[in-house]
CSV table of C-alpha atoms in Angstrom, one decimal:
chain,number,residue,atom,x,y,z
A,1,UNK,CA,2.2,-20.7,2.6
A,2,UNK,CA,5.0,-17.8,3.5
A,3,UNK,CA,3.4,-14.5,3.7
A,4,UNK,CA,5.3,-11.4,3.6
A,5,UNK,CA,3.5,-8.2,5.1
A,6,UNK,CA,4.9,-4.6,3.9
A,7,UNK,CA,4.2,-1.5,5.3
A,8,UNK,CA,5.6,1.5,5.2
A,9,UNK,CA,5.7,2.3,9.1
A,10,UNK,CA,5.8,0.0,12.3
A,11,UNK,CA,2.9,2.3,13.7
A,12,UNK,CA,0.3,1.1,10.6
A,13,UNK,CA,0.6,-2.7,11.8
A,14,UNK,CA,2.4,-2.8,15.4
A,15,UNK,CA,-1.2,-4.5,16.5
A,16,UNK,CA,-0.6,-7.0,14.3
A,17,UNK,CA,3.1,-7.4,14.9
A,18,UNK,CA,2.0,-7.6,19.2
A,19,UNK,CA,-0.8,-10.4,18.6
A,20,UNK,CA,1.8,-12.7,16.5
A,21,UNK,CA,4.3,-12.0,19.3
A,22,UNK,CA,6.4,-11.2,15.9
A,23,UNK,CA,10.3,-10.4,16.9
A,24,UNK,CA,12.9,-8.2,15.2
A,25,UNK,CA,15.1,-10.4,13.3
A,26,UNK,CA,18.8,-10.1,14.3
A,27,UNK,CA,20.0,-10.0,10.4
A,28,UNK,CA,17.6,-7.1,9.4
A,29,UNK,CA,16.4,-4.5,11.9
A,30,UNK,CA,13.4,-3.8,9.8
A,31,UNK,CA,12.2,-7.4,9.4
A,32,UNK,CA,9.7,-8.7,11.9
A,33,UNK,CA,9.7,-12.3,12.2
A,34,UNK,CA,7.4,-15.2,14.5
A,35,UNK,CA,9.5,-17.4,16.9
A,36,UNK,CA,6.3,-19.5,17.0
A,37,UNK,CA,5.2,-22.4,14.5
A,38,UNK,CA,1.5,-21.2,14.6
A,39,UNK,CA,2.6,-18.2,12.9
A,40,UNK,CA,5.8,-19.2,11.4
A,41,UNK,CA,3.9,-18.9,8.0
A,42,UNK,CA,3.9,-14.7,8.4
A,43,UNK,CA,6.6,-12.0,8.6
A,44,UNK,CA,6.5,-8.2,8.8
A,45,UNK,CA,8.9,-5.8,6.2
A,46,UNK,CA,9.0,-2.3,7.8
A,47,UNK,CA,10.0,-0.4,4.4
A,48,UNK,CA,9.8,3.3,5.8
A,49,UNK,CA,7.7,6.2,4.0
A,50,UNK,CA,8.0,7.0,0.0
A,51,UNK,CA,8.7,5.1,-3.0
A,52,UNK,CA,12.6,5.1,-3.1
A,53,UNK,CA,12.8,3.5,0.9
A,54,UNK,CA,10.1,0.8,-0.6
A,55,UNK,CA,11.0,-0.6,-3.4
A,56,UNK,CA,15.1,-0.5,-2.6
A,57,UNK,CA,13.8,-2.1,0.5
A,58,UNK,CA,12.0,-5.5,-1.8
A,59,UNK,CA,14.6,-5.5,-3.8
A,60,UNK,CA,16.9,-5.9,-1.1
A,61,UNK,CA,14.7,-8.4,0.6
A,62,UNK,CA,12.7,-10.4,-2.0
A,63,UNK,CA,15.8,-12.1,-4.1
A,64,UNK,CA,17.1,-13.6,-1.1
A,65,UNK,CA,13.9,-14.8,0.6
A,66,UNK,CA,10.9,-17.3,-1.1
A,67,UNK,CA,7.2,-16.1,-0.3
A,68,UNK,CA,3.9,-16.8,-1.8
A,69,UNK,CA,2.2,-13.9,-1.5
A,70,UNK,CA,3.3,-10.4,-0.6
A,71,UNK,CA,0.9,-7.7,0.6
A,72,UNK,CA,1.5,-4.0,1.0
A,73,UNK,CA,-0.9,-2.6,3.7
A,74,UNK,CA,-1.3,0.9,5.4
A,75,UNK,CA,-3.4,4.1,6.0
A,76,UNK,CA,-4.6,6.1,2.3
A,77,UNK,CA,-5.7,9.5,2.0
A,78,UNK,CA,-9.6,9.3,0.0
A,79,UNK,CA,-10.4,11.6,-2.6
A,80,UNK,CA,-13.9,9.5,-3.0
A,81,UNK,CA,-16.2,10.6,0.0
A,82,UNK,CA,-18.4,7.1,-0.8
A,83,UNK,CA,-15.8,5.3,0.7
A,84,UNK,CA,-15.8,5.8,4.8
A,85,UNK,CA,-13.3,7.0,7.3
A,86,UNK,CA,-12.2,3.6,8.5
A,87,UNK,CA,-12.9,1.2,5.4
A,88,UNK,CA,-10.4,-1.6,4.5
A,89,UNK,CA,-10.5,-1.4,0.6
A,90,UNK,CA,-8.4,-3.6,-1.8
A,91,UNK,CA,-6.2,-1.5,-4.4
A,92,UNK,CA,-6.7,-2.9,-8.1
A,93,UNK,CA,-4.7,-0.2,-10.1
A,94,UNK,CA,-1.5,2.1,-9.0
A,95,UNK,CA,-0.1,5.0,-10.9
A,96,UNK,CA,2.9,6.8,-10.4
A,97,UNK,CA,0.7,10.0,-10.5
A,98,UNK,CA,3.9,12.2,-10.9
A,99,UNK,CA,6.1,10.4,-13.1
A,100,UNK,CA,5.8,12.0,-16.6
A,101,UNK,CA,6.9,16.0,-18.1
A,102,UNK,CA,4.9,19.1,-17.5
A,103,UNK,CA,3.9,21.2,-21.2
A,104,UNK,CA,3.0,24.4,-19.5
A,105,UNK,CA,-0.9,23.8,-17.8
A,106,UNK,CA,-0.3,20.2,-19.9
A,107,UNK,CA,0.8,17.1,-18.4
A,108,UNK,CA,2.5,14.4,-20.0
A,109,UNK,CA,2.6,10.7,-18.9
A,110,UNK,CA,5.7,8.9,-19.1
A,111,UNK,CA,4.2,6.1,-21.3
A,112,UNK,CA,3.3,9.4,-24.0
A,113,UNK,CA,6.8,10.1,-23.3
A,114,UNK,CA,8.3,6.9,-24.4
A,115,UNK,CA,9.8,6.3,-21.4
A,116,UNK,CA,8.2,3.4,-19.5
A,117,UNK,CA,5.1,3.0,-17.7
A,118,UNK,CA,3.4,4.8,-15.0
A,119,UNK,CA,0.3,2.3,-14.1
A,120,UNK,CA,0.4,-0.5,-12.3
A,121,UNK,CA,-1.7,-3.7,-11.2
A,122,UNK,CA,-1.7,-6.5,-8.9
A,123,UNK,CA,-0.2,-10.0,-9.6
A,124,UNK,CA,-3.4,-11.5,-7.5
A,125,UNK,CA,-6.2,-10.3,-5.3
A,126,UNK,CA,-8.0,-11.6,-2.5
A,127,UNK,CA,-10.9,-12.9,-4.7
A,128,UNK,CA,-8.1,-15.6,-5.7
A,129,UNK,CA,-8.0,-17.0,-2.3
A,130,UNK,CA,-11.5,-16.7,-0.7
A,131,UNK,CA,-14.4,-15.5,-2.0
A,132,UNK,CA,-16.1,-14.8,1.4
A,133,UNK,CA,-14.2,-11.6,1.2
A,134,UNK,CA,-16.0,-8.8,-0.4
A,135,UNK,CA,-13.7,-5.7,0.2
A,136,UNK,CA,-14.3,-2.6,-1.9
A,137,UNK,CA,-12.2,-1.9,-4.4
A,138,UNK,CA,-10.2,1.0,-5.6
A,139,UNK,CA,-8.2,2.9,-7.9
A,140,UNK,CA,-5.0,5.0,-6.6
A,141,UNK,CA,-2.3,7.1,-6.7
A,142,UNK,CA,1.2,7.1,-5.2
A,143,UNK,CA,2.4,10.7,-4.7
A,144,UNK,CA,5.7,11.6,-3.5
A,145,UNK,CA,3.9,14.8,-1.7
A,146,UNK,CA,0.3,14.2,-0.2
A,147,UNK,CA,-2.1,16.7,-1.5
A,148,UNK,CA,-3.4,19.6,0.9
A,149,UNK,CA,-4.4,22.4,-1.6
A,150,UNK,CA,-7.6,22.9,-3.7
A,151,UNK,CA,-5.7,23.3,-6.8
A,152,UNK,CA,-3.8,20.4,-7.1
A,153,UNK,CA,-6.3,18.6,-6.2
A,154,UNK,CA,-8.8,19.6,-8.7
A,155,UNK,CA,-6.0,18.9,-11.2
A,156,UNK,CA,-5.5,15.6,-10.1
A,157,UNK,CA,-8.9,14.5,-10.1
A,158,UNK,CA,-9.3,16.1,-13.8
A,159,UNK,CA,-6.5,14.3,-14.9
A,160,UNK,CA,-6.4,10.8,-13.3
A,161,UNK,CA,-9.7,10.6,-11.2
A,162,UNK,CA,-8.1,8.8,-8.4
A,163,UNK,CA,-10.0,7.3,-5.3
A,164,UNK,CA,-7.1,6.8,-3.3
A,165,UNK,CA,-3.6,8.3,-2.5
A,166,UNK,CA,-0.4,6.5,-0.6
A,167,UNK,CA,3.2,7.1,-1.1
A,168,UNK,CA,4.4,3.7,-2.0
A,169,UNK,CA,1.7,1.5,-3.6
A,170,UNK,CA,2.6,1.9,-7.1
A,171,UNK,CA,6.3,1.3,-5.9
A,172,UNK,CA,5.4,-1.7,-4.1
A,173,UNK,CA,3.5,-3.3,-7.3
A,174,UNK,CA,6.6,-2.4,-9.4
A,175,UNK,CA,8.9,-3.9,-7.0
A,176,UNK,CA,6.9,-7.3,-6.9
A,177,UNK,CA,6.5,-7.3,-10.5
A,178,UNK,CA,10.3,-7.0,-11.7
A,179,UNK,CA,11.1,-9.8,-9.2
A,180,UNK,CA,7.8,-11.8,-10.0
A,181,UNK,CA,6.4,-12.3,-6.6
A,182,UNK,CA,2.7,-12.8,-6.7
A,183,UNK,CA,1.3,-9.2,-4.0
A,184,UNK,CA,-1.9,-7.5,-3.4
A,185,UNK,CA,-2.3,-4.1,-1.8
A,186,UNK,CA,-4.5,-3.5,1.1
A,187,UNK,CA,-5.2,0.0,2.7
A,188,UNK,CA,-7.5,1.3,4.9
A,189,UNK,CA,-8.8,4.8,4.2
A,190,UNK,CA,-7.8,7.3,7.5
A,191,UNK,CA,-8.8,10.8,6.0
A,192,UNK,CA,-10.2,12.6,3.2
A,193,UNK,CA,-7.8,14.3,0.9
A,194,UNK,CA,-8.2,18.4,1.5
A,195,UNK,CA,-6.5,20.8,2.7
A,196,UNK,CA,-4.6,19.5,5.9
A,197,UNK,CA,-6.8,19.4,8.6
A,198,UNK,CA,-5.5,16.9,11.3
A,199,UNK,CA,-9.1,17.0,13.7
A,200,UNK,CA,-10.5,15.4,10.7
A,201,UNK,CA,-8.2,12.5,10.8
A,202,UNK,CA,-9.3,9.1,12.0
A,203,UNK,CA,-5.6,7.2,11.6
A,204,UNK,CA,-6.3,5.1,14.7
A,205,UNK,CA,-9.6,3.9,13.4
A,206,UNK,CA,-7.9,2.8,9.6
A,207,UNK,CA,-5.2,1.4,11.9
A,208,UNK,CA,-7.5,-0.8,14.0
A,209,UNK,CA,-9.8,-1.7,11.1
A,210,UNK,CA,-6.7,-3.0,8.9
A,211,UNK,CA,-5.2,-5.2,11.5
A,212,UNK,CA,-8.2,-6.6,12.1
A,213,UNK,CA,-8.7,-7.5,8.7
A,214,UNK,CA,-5.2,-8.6,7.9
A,215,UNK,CA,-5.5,-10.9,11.1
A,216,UNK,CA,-8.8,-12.5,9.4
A,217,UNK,CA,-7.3,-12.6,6.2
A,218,UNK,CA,-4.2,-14.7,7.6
A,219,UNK,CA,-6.2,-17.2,9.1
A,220,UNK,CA,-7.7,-17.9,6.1
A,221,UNK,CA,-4.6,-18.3,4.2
């Protein structure tokens, strides 16, 4: 079974990248790649941050390379404070929470438009391939900025009632949709979302918590 891993920066998975003695590929600087049969099965797509870097990134990628399963993972922002600094939750609904008109105070999505859609799913989940695993699952957002004020925030919530926020889940799901690649998203939650406040952070926590969990997760695929 080929497995593609996607993240948006080497820093959200480099401990997984070091423990598969993974390699830069010398046809795709971004690519990480095993020189070892063991782990042959498993490579590493460094997209880099935002929607637009992600999914021209798989569709580069994906149309010249067969996989079985692709999975986006990172570090979310949490707007649900039931969900704890460090938990590895499994992302079961995306929305493009920008992507639509503005009526005054009104927002409009782009499916009211008539232009497309704005919400997207998984091809598979975990559940598919082990039932052992019992992550928590969650709703998100992808945002091209990452909210920090009181006010957008409230109107977010009011509107869409998000759990979680990334900048390139819904992109990812979109990408592996149009090229029909069966993906999953994975994210492990490093702070709350509120007005920017960096002490409250715990990135290397959600960093060490998803590696460890991708890791386990491989070996049962």
């Amino acid at each position: 079974m080929r497995i593609l891993l996607v993240a948006a920066t080497e820093p959200e998975v480099t401990p997984l990248i070091e423990t598969l003695s993974l390699h830069k590929a010398e046809y795709e600087p971004n690519l990480f790649v095993a020189r070892h049969t063991s782990v042959a099965n498993c490579s590493v797509l460094i997209t880099g941050a935002g929607m637009v870097p992600t999914a021209f990134a798989l569709a580069r990628h994906l149309p010249h390379n067969v996989y079985h399963l692709v999975i986006n993972v990172g570090i979310a922002g949490s707007f649900d404070r039931n969900i704890p600094l460090g938990e590895v939750v499994e992302i079961t609904e995306d929305t493009f929470s920008e992507l639509g008109a503005e009526d005054d105070k009104r927002f409009i999505s782009i499916e009211k438009l008539g232009f497309g859609a704005g919400i997207f799913k998984p091809t598979s989940s975990i559940a598919h391939f082990s039932k052992k695993i019992n992550l928590t699952q969650a709703r998100a957002i992808t945002v091209n900025t990452v909210h920090g004020n009181d006010e957008s925030i409230a109107n977010v919530v009011e509107r869409l009632n998000p759990q979680l926020e990334s900048m390139e889940g819904a992109a990812f799901f979109y990408a592996c949709r149009e090229l029909k690649v069966p993906c999953l998203q994975i994210r492990a939650v490093s702070n709350y979302v509120e007005k920017r406040n960096r002490d409250n952070w715990q990135i290397g926590l959600a960093v060490k918590n998803l590696n460890n969990f991708v890791m386990e997760l491989m070996k049962m695929l």
